[in-house]
XYZ file of C-alpha atoms in Angstrom:
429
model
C 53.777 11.412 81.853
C 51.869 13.370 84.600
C 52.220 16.750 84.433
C 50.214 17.538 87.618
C 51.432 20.453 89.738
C 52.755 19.540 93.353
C 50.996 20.955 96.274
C 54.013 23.463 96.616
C 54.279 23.407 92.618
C 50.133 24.616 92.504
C 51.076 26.889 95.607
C 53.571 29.053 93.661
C 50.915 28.906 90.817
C 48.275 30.727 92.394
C 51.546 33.039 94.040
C 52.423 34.480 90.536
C 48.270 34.943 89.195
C 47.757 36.883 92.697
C 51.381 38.777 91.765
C 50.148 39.994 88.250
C 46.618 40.628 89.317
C 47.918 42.668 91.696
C 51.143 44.527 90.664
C 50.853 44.524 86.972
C 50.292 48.515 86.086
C 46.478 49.058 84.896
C 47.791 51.965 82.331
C 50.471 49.586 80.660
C 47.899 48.431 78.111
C 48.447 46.659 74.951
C 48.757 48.713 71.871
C 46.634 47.827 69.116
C 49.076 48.685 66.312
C 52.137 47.384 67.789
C 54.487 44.677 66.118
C 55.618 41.931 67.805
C 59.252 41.384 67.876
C 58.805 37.818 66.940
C 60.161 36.178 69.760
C 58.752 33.542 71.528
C 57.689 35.196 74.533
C 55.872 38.288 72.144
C 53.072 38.624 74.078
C 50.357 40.589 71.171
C 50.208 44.366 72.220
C 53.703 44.655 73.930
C 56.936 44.961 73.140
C 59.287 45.793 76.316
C 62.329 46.726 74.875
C 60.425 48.881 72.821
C 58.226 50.422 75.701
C 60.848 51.034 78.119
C 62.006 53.781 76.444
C 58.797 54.664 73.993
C 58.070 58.359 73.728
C 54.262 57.953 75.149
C 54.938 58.490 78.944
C 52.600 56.408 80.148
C 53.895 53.171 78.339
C 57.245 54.516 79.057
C 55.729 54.396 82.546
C 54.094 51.336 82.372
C 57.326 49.433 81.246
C 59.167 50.222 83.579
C 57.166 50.266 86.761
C 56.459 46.418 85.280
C 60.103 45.687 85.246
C 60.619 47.208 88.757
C 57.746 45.119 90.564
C 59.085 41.979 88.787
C 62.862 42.968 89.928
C 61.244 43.124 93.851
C 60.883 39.085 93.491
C 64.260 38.440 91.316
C 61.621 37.585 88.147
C 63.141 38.926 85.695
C 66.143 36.683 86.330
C 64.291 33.854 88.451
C 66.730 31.338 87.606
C 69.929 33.139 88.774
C 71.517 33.211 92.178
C 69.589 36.025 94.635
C 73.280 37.628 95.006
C 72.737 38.291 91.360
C 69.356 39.779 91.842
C 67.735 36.814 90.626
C 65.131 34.531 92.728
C 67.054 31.048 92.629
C 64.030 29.267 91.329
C 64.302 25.861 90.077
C 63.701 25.181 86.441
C 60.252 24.086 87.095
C 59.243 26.895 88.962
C 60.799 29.399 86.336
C 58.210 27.163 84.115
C 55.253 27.989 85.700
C 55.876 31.740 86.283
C 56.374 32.161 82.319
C 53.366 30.317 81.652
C 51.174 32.243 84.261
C 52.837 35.462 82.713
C 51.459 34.072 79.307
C 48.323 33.160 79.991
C 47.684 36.593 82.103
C 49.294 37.939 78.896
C 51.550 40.465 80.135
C 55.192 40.749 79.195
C 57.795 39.147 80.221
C 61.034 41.423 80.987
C 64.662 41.170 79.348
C 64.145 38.641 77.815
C 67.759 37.837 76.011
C 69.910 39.469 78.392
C 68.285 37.397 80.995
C 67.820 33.880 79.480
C 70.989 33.723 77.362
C 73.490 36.074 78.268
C 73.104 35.690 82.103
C 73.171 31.762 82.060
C 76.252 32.455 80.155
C 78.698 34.408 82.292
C 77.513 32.479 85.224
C 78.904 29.272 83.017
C 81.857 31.425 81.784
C 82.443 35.185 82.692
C 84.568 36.632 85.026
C 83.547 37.815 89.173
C 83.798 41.788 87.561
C 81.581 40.510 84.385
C 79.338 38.713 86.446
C 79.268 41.729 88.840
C 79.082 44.665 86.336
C 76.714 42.958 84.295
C 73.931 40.993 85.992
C 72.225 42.979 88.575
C 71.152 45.630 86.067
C 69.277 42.819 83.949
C 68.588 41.417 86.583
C 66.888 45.239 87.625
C 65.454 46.140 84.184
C 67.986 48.366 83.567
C 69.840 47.331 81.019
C 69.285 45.369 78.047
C 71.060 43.326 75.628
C 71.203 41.689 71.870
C 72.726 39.079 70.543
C 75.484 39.752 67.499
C 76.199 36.237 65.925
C 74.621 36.301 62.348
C 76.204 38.229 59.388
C 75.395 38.323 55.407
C 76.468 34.914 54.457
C 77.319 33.836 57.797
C 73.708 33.108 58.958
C 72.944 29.242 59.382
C 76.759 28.440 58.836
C 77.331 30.447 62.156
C 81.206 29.097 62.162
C 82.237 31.099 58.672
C 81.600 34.018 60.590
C 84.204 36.577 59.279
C 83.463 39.746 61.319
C 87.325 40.564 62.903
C 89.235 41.704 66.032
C 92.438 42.245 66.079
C 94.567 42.581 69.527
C 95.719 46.233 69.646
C 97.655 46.487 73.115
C 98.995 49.591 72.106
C 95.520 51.077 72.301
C 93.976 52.925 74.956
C 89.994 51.769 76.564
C 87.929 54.239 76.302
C 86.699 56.280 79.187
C 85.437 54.711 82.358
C 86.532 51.634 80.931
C 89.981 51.266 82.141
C 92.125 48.637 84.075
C 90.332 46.679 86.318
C 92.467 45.189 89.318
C 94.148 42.030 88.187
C 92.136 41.794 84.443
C 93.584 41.970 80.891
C 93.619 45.764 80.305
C 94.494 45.612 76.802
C 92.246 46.334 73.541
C 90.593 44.367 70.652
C 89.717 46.448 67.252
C 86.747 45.233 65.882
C 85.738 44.935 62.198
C 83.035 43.595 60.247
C 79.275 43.846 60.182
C 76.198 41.494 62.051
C 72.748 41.092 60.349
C 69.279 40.137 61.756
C 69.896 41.333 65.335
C 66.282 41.178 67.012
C 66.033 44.613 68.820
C 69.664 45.492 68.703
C 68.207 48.956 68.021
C 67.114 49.424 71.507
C 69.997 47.277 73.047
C 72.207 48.914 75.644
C 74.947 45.870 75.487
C 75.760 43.198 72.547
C 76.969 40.371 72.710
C 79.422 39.113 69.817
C 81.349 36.696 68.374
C 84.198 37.727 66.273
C 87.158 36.131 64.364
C 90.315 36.562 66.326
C 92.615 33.813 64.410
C 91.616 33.751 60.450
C 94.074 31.182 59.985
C 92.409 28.228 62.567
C 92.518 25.093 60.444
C 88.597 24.535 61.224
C 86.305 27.343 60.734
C 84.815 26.793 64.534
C 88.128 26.903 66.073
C 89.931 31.351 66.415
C 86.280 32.908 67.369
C 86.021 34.464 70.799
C 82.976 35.675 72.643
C 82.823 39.657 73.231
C 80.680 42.365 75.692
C 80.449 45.519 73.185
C 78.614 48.421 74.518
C 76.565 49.548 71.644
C 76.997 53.530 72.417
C 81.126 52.995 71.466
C 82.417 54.877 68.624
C 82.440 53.194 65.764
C 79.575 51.244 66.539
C 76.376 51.726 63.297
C 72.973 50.371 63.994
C 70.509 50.224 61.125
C 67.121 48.924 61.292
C 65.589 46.626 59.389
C 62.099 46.864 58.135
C 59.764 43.481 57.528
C 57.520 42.238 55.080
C 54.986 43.301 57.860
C 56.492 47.009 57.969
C 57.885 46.444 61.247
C 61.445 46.690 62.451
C 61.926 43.775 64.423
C 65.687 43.532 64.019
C 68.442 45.330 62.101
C 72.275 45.318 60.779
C 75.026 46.594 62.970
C 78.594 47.450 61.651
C 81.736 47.784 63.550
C 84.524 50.327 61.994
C 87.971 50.101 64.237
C 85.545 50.038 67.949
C 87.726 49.509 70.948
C 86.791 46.730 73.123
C 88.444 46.489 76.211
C 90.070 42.768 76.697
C 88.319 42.626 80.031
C 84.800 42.736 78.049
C 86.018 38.768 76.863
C 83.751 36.073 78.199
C 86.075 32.986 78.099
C 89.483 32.286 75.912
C 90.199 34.048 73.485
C 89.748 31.743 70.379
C 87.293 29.647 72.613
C 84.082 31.249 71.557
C 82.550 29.261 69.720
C 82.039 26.622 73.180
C 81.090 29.993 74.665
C 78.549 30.091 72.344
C 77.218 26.868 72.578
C 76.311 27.131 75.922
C 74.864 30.147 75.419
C 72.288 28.820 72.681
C 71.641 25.526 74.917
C 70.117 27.942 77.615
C 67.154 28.756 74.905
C 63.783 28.471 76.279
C 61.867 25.448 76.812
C 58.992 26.637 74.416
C 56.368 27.574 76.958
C 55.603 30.860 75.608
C 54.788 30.143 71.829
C 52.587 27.137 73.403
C 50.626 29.285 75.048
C 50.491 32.174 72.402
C 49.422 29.342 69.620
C 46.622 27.847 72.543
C 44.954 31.244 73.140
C 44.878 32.080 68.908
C 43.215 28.615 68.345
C 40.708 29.150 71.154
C 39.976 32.390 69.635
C 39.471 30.808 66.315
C 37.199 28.668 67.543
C 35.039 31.047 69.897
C 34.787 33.202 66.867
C 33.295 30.458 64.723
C 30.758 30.026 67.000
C 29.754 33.648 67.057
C 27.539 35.095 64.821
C 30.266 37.555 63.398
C 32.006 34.342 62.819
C 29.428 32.981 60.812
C 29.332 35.727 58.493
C 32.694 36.111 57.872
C 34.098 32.723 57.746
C 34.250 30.388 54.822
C 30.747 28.402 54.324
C 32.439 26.137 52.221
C 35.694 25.096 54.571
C 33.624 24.836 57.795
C 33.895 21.256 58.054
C 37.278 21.249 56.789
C 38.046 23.386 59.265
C 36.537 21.351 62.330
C 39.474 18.976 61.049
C 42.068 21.464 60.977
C 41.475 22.767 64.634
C 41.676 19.117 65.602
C 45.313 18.574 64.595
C 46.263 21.933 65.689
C 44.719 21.580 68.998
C 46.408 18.084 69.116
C 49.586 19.681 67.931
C 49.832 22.191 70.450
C 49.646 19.682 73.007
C 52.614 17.808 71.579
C 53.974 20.990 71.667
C 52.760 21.683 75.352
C 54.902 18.229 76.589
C 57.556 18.951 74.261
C 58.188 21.852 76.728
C 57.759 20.452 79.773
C 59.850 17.395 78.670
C 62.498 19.706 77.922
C 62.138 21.414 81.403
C 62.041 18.510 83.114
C 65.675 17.310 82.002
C 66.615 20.800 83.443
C 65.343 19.921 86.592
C 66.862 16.896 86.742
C 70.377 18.809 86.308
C 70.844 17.978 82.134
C 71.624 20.578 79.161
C 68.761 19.692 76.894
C 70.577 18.717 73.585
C 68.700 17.523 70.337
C 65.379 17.317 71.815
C 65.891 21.606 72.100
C 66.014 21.335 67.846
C 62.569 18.757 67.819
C 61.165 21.465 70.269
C 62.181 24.558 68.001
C 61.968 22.877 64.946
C 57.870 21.379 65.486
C 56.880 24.684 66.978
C 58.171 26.877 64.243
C 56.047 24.344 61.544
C 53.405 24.201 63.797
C 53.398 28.518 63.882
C 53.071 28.007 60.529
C 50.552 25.778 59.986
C 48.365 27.352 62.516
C 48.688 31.035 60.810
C 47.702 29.010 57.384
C 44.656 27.615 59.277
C 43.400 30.625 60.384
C 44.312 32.678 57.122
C 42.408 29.959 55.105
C 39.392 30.019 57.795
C 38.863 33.973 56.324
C 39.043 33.685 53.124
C 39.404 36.753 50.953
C 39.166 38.868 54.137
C 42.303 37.140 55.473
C 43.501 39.687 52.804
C 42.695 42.947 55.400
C 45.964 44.007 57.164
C 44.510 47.373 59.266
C 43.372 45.498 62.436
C 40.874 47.948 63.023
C 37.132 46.681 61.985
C 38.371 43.819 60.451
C 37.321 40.054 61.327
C 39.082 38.757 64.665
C 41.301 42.584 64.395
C 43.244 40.386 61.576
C 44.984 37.928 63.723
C 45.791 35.087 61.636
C 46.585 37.789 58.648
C 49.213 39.088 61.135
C 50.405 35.867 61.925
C 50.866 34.757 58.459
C 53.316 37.370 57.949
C 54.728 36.534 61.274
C 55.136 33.280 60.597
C 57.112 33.258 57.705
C 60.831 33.188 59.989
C 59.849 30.773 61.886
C 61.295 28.211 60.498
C 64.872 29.765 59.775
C 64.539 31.939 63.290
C 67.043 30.386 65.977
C 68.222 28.047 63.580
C 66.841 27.275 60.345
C 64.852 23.870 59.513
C 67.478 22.085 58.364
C 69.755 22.567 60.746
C 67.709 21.421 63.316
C 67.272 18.760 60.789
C 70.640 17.905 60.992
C 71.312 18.463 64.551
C 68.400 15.583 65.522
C 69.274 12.957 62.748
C 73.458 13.295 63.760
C 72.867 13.830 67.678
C 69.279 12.274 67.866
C 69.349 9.569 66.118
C 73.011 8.808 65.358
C 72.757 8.984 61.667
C 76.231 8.941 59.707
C 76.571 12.359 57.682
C 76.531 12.153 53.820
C 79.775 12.144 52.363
């Protein structure tokens, strides 16, 4: 396939690389000791959930004066509607700005609230959801995590057991109240969600919760809630990594009142709410790029003469051969994405070919990291990025790169999903 910009295509290319050269804030720098929150779009150094409301006032700053320019073009959202505050872009436009943004490594802005929630009450919500909630992700304003997983509930998504109850009797809590012509009633929510990537810093979640415990299949009595995360009742943890991060954490729900209003969809229908919610996931642009800048630091640091006294003697041309398949990985992985994106533009709902795209790029993360880490040697053992070789990159991503392969959707789900959808295999009886 040729994957050759258009004139207008190369056009809005050199648009976005004059955009961040020019509006992206010089202070807003990357921070050396920073975690990445390991989502795809990490970019190494940032983290702008985290920065947008960090205690250093000039990443504080930073973060937000980012968000703002972006929010003058509708880039945060560039996908939605411009009533909506997004920029209407097509799908391969919204391609090309994330890869720019990659490649000029800065961060991108929102990122769940934007690419999976928005899409979602477009599909499903109500005029007052889409109106309440989209132009202030759309602004940077707001931000939002995604409650699905719980302890035993994890890959098996549909045993979800989490509960809400319809309490009508109830009252919605302040500022919250009837809404012309909407459901003004109450839900009581029970039950606890695990893994939630940044729900600490989340404004908003996004849940789904059991509403009819005795549907006769386990996908059938969930519905799809809004749950502001400051409502009584509501207790986020964090959770802290095998790196020492916090990257995610456990949230538990003890009688919180959710307004009916705050329900995206039927009630009982969430799990299809769902569905389209996790088909909106990205087209894999962002680790692409992430795992094409490592490798060409691998090999520019080979060729150094740091690199030669650091690296493995004995792996060197074991290593040539290693770079080779990742390099020619990464460009599998490269028209992976842009195959994906390009069924988008042609007005599909990528369906298997989204679990070949996550499931090769969270084996080829790993491989990668193992590449690198082996490169090093015993100093792939150094952890303090500070003086050590390549500031312990492929150390880093080891550790990094250990979810990968259950994060989104563990390996053999997306095992399943292509043999059953993909390739019309029978299941096992």
């Amino acid at each position: 396939m040729n994957w050759a910009d258009t004139p207008e295509q190369a056009a809005f290319r050199e648009e976005v690389r004059a955009f961040v050269r020019d509006r992206f804030p010089p202070a807003y720098v990357p921070d050396p000791e920073a975690e990445q929150s390991l989502e795809p779009e990490d970019v190494w150094g940032y983290n702008w959930p985290v920065d947008r409301v960090s205690g250093d006032p000039a990443r504080r700053d930073g973060a937000r004066a980012w968000a703002a320019a972006l929010a003058e073009r509708g880039w945060i959202a560039p996908h939605w509607p411009r009533e909506y505050g997004g920029a209407g872009l097509s799908a391969l436009e919204e391609f090309i700005l994330q890869e720019e943004m990659m490649r000029a490594r800065v961060p991108t802005v929102n990122g769940i609230g934007a690419f999976l929630l928005g899409p979602t009450l477009l599909a499903h919500g109500t005029a007052a959801q889409r109106a309440a909630h989209l132009p202030p992700i759309a602004r940077g304003e707001v931000t939002w995590a995604q409650g699905f997983s719980e302890p035993g509930s994890g890959s098996d998504l549909a045993s979800l057991r989490t509960r809400a109850v319809r309490d009508d009797g109830g009252t919605t809590r302040s500022g919250e109240a009837e809404r012309g012509g909407e459901d003004t009633g109450t839900y009581l929510v029970n039950g606890q969600k695990v893994w939630t990537s940044l729900g600490q810093y989340a404004d908003w979640l996004f849940v789904l919760v059991r509403t009819d415990p005795e549907a006769t299949k386990p996908h059938r009595g969930i519905t799809f809630l809004l749950v502001d995360a400051t409502a009584p009742g509501v207790t986020i943890r964090p959770i802290t990594d095998i790196r020492g991060a916090a990257p995610f954490c456990e949230i538990f729900f003890e009688d919180v009142r959710v307004p009916a209003a705050n329900r995206v969809g039927e009630e009982n229908r969430g799990w299809y709410v769902a569905m389209t919610a996790l088909s909106f996931e990205r087209a894999g642009i962002g680790a692409t790029i992430k795992y094409e800048q490592a490798l060409s630091e691998l090999v520019g640091y080979a060729r150094s003469a740091e690199g030669r006294r650091f690296l493995r003697d004995d792996t060197r041309a074991a290593l040539r051969q290693e770079i080779a398949r990742r390099h020619t990985e990464i460009r599998v992985q490269y028209n992976l994405a842009r195959y994906t994106v390009s069924q988008q533009a042609a007005g599909g709902v990528p369906g298997y070919e989204a679990s070949v795209n996550q499931l090769f790029g969270a084996e080829l993360h790993q491989r990668l990291a193992r590449t690198g880490a082996s490169a090093f040697g015993r100093y792939a053992q150094l952890w303090q990025r500070r003086d050590a070789p390549l500031g312990a990159v492929f150390t880093h991503m080891a550790r990094d790169s250990v979810a990968s392969t259950f994060l989104g959707g563990a390996a053999e789900i997306q095992r399943d999903v292509i043999a059953t959808r993909g390739l019309k295999l029978p299941r096992s009886r």
